[in-house]
XYZ file of C-alpha atoms in Angstrom:
300
model
C -90.896 127.975 -53.924
C -93.323 128.725 -51.080
C -93.147 126.471 -48.031
C -96.479 127.683 -46.643
C -98.747 124.751 -45.879
C -102.019 124.720 -47.815
C -104.864 123.543 -45.538
C -106.960 120.628 -46.687
C -110.455 121.400 -47.911
C -113.521 119.832 -46.301
C -113.942 117.689 -49.415
C -110.377 116.362 -49.182
C -110.809 115.563 -45.484
C -114.084 113.703 -46.090
C -112.651 111.784 -49.037
C -109.545 110.758 -47.124
C -111.554 109.789 -44.042
C -113.882 107.544 -46.057
C -111.037 105.889 -47.992
C -108.993 105.336 -44.808
C -112.057 103.851 -43.083
C -112.639 101.485 -46.001
C -108.962 100.539 -45.863
C -109.422 99.871 -42.136
C -112.274 97.420 -42.780
C -110.385 95.957 -45.739
C -107.430 94.834 -43.633
C -109.613 93.850 -40.679
C -111.372 91.412 -43.021
C -108.000 90.010 -44.074
C -106.439 89.665 -40.612
C -109.452 88.592 -38.525
C -108.857 85.051 -39.744
C -105.372 84.791 -38.198
C -106.215 84.434 -34.470
C -108.989 82.006 -35.408
C -106.529 79.393 -36.708
C -106.454 77.345 -33.459
C -110.272 77.216 -33.542
C -110.529 76.451 -37.249
C -108.109 73.536 -37.019
C -110.526 71.519 -34.914
C -113.743 72.703 -36.548
C -112.688 72.023 -40.144
C -110.408 69.069 -39.287
C -107.551 70.439 -41.381
C -103.773 70.286 -41.359
C -101.342 73.159 -40.916
C -100.576 73.033 -44.634
C -104.242 73.541 -45.459
C -104.549 76.403 -42.987
C -101.490 78.069 -44.487
C -102.959 77.751 -47.970
C -105.858 79.996 -46.927
C -103.559 83.012 -46.748
C -101.601 81.831 -49.774
C -104.637 81.712 -52.059
C -105.941 85.043 -50.765
C -102.645 86.774 -51.550
C -102.234 85.090 -54.943
C -105.709 86.217 -56.009
C -104.995 89.692 -54.620
C -101.714 89.984 -56.538
C -103.041 88.664 -59.850
C -106.349 90.552 -59.784
C -104.787 93.911 -58.824
C -103.442 94.406 -62.364
C -106.766 94.109 -64.267
C -108.549 96.140 -61.589
C -105.905 98.832 -61.989
C -106.620 98.828 -65.728
C -110.340 99.220 -65.014
C -109.752 101.991 -62.468
C -107.998 104.044 -65.164
C -111.013 103.832 -67.464
C -114.229 103.462 -65.466
C -115.907 104.809 -62.340
C -113.584 104.309 -59.399
C -116.435 104.603 -56.898
C -118.264 101.755 -58.625
C -115.110 99.598 -58.605
C -114.563 100.265 -54.887
C -118.212 99.439 -54.170
C -117.803 96.128 -56.012
C -114.694 95.390 -53.963
C -116.484 96.096 -50.669
C -119.379 93.880 -51.763
C -117.020 91.052 -52.694
C -115.003 90.972 -49.488
C -118.024 91.549 -47.217
C -120.108 88.775 -48.778
C -117.101 86.442 -48.913
C -116.229 87.102 -45.258
C -119.837 86.441 -44.217
C -119.904 83.291 -46.340
C -116.712 82.131 -44.626
C -118.573 82.182 -41.331
C -121.099 79.734 -42.817
C -118.432 77.323 -44.039
C -118.674 73.702 -42.956
C -115.904 72.402 -45.218
C -112.356 73.451 -45.963
C -112.933 73.893 -49.716
C -115.842 76.271 -49.145
C -113.790 78.307 -46.672
C -110.815 78.367 -49.057
C -112.970 79.761 -51.883
C -114.463 82.363 -49.545
C -111.031 83.595 -48.458
C -109.864 83.746 -52.088
C -112.853 85.954 -52.958
C -111.882 88.250 -50.061
C -108.593 88.753 -51.919
C -110.528 89.548 -55.088
C -112.458 92.278 -53.293
C -109.283 93.760 -51.833
C -107.689 93.809 -55.290
C -110.556 95.968 -56.576
C -110.119 98.558 -53.839
C -106.453 99.544 -53.723
C -105.834 100.782 -57.315
C -109.067 102.795 -57.442
C -108.487 104.367 -54.022
C -104.901 105.339 -54.872
C -106.122 106.914 -58.095
C -108.745 108.966 -56.245
C -106.142 110.245 -53.790
C -103.835 111.280 -56.655
C -106.678 113.168 -58.307
C -107.921 114.897 -55.151
C -104.609 116.042 -53.672
C -101.888 118.225 -55.182
C -98.441 116.710 -55.497
C -97.106 118.464 -52.392
C -99.883 116.969 -50.193
C -100.005 113.434 -51.547
C -97.390 112.077 -49.141
C -99.406 112.981 -46.044
C -102.600 111.775 -47.730
C -101.001 108.404 -48.523
C -99.656 108.182 -44.960
C -103.132 108.678 -43.477
C -104.543 106.176 -45.961
C -101.914 103.619 -44.910
C -102.713 104.244 -41.237
C -106.178 102.837 -41.857
C -104.534 99.684 -43.191
C -102.301 99.170 -40.146
C -104.980 99.956 -37.579
C -107.465 97.762 -39.438
C -105.066 94.822 -39.399
C -104.466 95.294 -35.675
C -108.181 95.543 -34.883
C -108.884 92.493 -37.027
C -106.557 90.584 -34.726
C -108.255 92.085 -31.692
C -111.740 91.091 -32.869
C -110.687 87.588 -33.832
C -108.767 87.054 -30.590
C -111.595 88.269 -28.357
C -114.796 87.287 -30.187
C -113.600 83.922 -31.512
C -113.037 82.088 -28.202
C -115.989 83.752 -26.451
C -118.719 83.533 -29.082
C -117.337 81.278 -31.815
C -115.095 81.989 -34.787
C -118.120 82.503 -37.041
C -119.247 85.586 -35.089
C -115.890 87.284 -35.624
C -116.287 86.902 -39.388
C -119.895 88.087 -39.322
C -118.977 91.263 -37.409
C -116.234 92.208 -39.871
C -118.504 91.437 -42.823
C -121.199 93.843 -41.610
C -118.580 96.481 -40.744
C -118.118 97.202 -44.449
C -121.664 98.476 -44.897
C -121.244 101.911 -43.271
C -118.124 103.093 -45.154
C -119.596 101.634 -48.339
C -122.666 103.840 -47.945
C -120.520 106.866 -47.061
C -118.575 106.384 -50.299
C -121.591 107.326 -52.401
C -121.831 110.673 -50.619
C -118.374 111.642 -51.931
C -117.964 113.198 -55.355
C -115.409 111.383 -57.479
C -112.342 113.600 -58.020
C -110.950 114.327 -61.484
C -108.225 112.057 -62.753
C -104.681 113.319 -62.476
C -102.724 114.231 -65.610
C -101.357 111.275 -67.514
C -97.620 110.914 -67.075
C -95.174 109.312 -69.463
C -96.018 105.688 -70.232
C -93.039 103.445 -69.503
C -93.075 99.835 -70.808
C -92.713 97.092 -68.207
C -89.722 95.662 -70.084
C -87.903 98.955 -69.646
C -88.674 99.098 -65.934
C -87.323 95.587 -65.462
C -83.977 96.753 -66.833
C -83.621 99.269 -63.993
C -81.618 97.603 -61.171
C -83.141 99.790 -58.445
C -86.680 98.873 -59.523
C -85.902 95.146 -59.594
C -84.227 95.434 -56.174
C -87.340 97.095 -54.748
C -89.521 94.276 -56.082
C -87.236 91.622 -54.578
C -87.130 93.470 -51.252
C -90.923 93.740 -51.231
C -91.244 89.997 -51.863
C -88.893 89.197 -48.977
C -90.646 91.604 -46.600
C -94.069 90.228 -47.494
C -92.900 86.627 -47.131
C -91.421 87.176 -43.677
C -94.146 89.468 -42.302
C -97.083 87.374 -43.528
C -95.441 84.210 -42.206
C -94.930 85.802 -38.796
C -98.410 87.319 -38.606
C -100.107 84.118 -39.746
C -98.364 81.630 -37.484
C -97.142 83.546 -34.413
C -100.497 83.278 -32.627
C -100.887 79.575 -33.310
C -97.284 78.939 -32.300
C -97.744 80.723 -28.979
C -101.005 78.912 -28.227
C -99.782 75.415 -29.118
C -96.103 75.492 -28.141
C -95.713 78.252 -25.555
C -98.933 77.641 -23.621
C -100.333 81.147 -24.077
C -104.071 81.741 -23.879
C -105.822 83.088 -26.951
C -107.896 85.562 -25.001
C -108.144 87.249 -21.603
C -110.897 87.034 -19.075
C -112.751 90.244 -18.541
C -111.960 92.045 -15.312
C -115.616 92.153 -14.307
C -116.282 89.067 -12.239
C -113.184 87.244 -13.568
C -115.475 84.731 -15.184
C -113.838 82.065 -17.356
C -114.188 82.394 -21.099
C -116.373 79.783 -22.779
C -115.303 78.432 -26.135
C -117.406 77.820 -29.227
C -118.470 74.354 -28.134
C -119.633 75.629 -24.736
C -116.719 74.205 -22.739
C -113.786 76.190 -21.339
C -110.580 75.055 -22.982
C -107.306 75.432 -21.089
C -105.202 75.883 -24.212
C -107.532 78.263 -26.023
C -109.282 80.196 -23.254
C -106.753 79.724 -20.509
C -107.125 80.433 -16.791
C -105.342 83.744 -16.698
C -106.342 86.276 -14.052
C -105.271 89.148 -16.271
C -107.471 92.226 -16.297
C -108.394 94.934 -18.768
C -105.317 97.042 -17.882
C -103.193 93.999 -18.707
C -104.900 93.819 -22.094
C -104.209 97.504 -22.756
C -100.547 97.166 -21.751
C -100.127 94.119 -23.950
C -101.818 95.862 -26.881
C -99.535 98.909 -26.638
C -96.331 96.892 -26.243
C -96.946 94.503 -29.107
C -98.489 97.160 -31.325
C -95.310 99.211 -31.124
C -93.296 96.218 -32.293
C -95.355 95.064 -35.232
C -98.579 96.679 -36.360
C -101.303 94.126 -36.841
C -99.992 91.594 -34.328
C -101.229 92.963 -31.053
C -103.828 91.118 -29.048
C -104.045 87.498 -30.231
C -101.261 86.546 -27.818
C -103.030 88.332 -25.004
C -102.807 86.595 -21.689
C -100.145 85.056 -19.586
C -98.727 81.558 -19.726
C -101.063 79.214 -17.950
């Protein structure tokens, strides 16, 4: 068997770049909400249990809807399904910025999960069809990189834009960010579907101990990571006296919150500069992708 590396074609590079970019925006739309929790608590007058349910409903809808969207991706245009997903999560994210009640915001976040469910199965299918078996691992790795960087940048946007310009602006920015990759998608030819492999019934899979162990491990990892990502920022702001954002180095002007008043707990009085922000981003990003900047700042 030859070990010579086969270079990627220009079509494969363009396809992977577009799908990774969409994945970037996908996870930015999911994670931008997290650093906004301290701001949403006062604006919507909600409890911690209600705030936690926002992520819960998003993930439940995502998990349940992924199966029918996977069925559709095997039978219909994958580009059309991805476009529908982008439309769903972009409109829902924008609508979330218009929310004046908890119920409206909860529904908007659930629809974000519906849009994300439409994207993943169709994108994975396109990668399998466009790349030979020996290149799929690197293609999937690049695709997943978009997810991790998107989650991290969603935190960055929420942590910086929310306290300075209002939590609504952070949602609006992420909503409009989906337009460009959505347009680029239609310039990519849909790859052929990969050969159908052996169909294995779910009941048979559930009798394989290794498969069941992987499912249980995935549940535990998701439970712990989502819990940490969702509540670590709020915990640090409310119990450890961290600021949610840093002042900019230029002028060292205090950050103004959504209601026009500087808030010690949210905006802080840190004298940290842009290099401090970069150092903090690199240190935290190396520990846990997606949880980088929301804790930016020093204890007040």
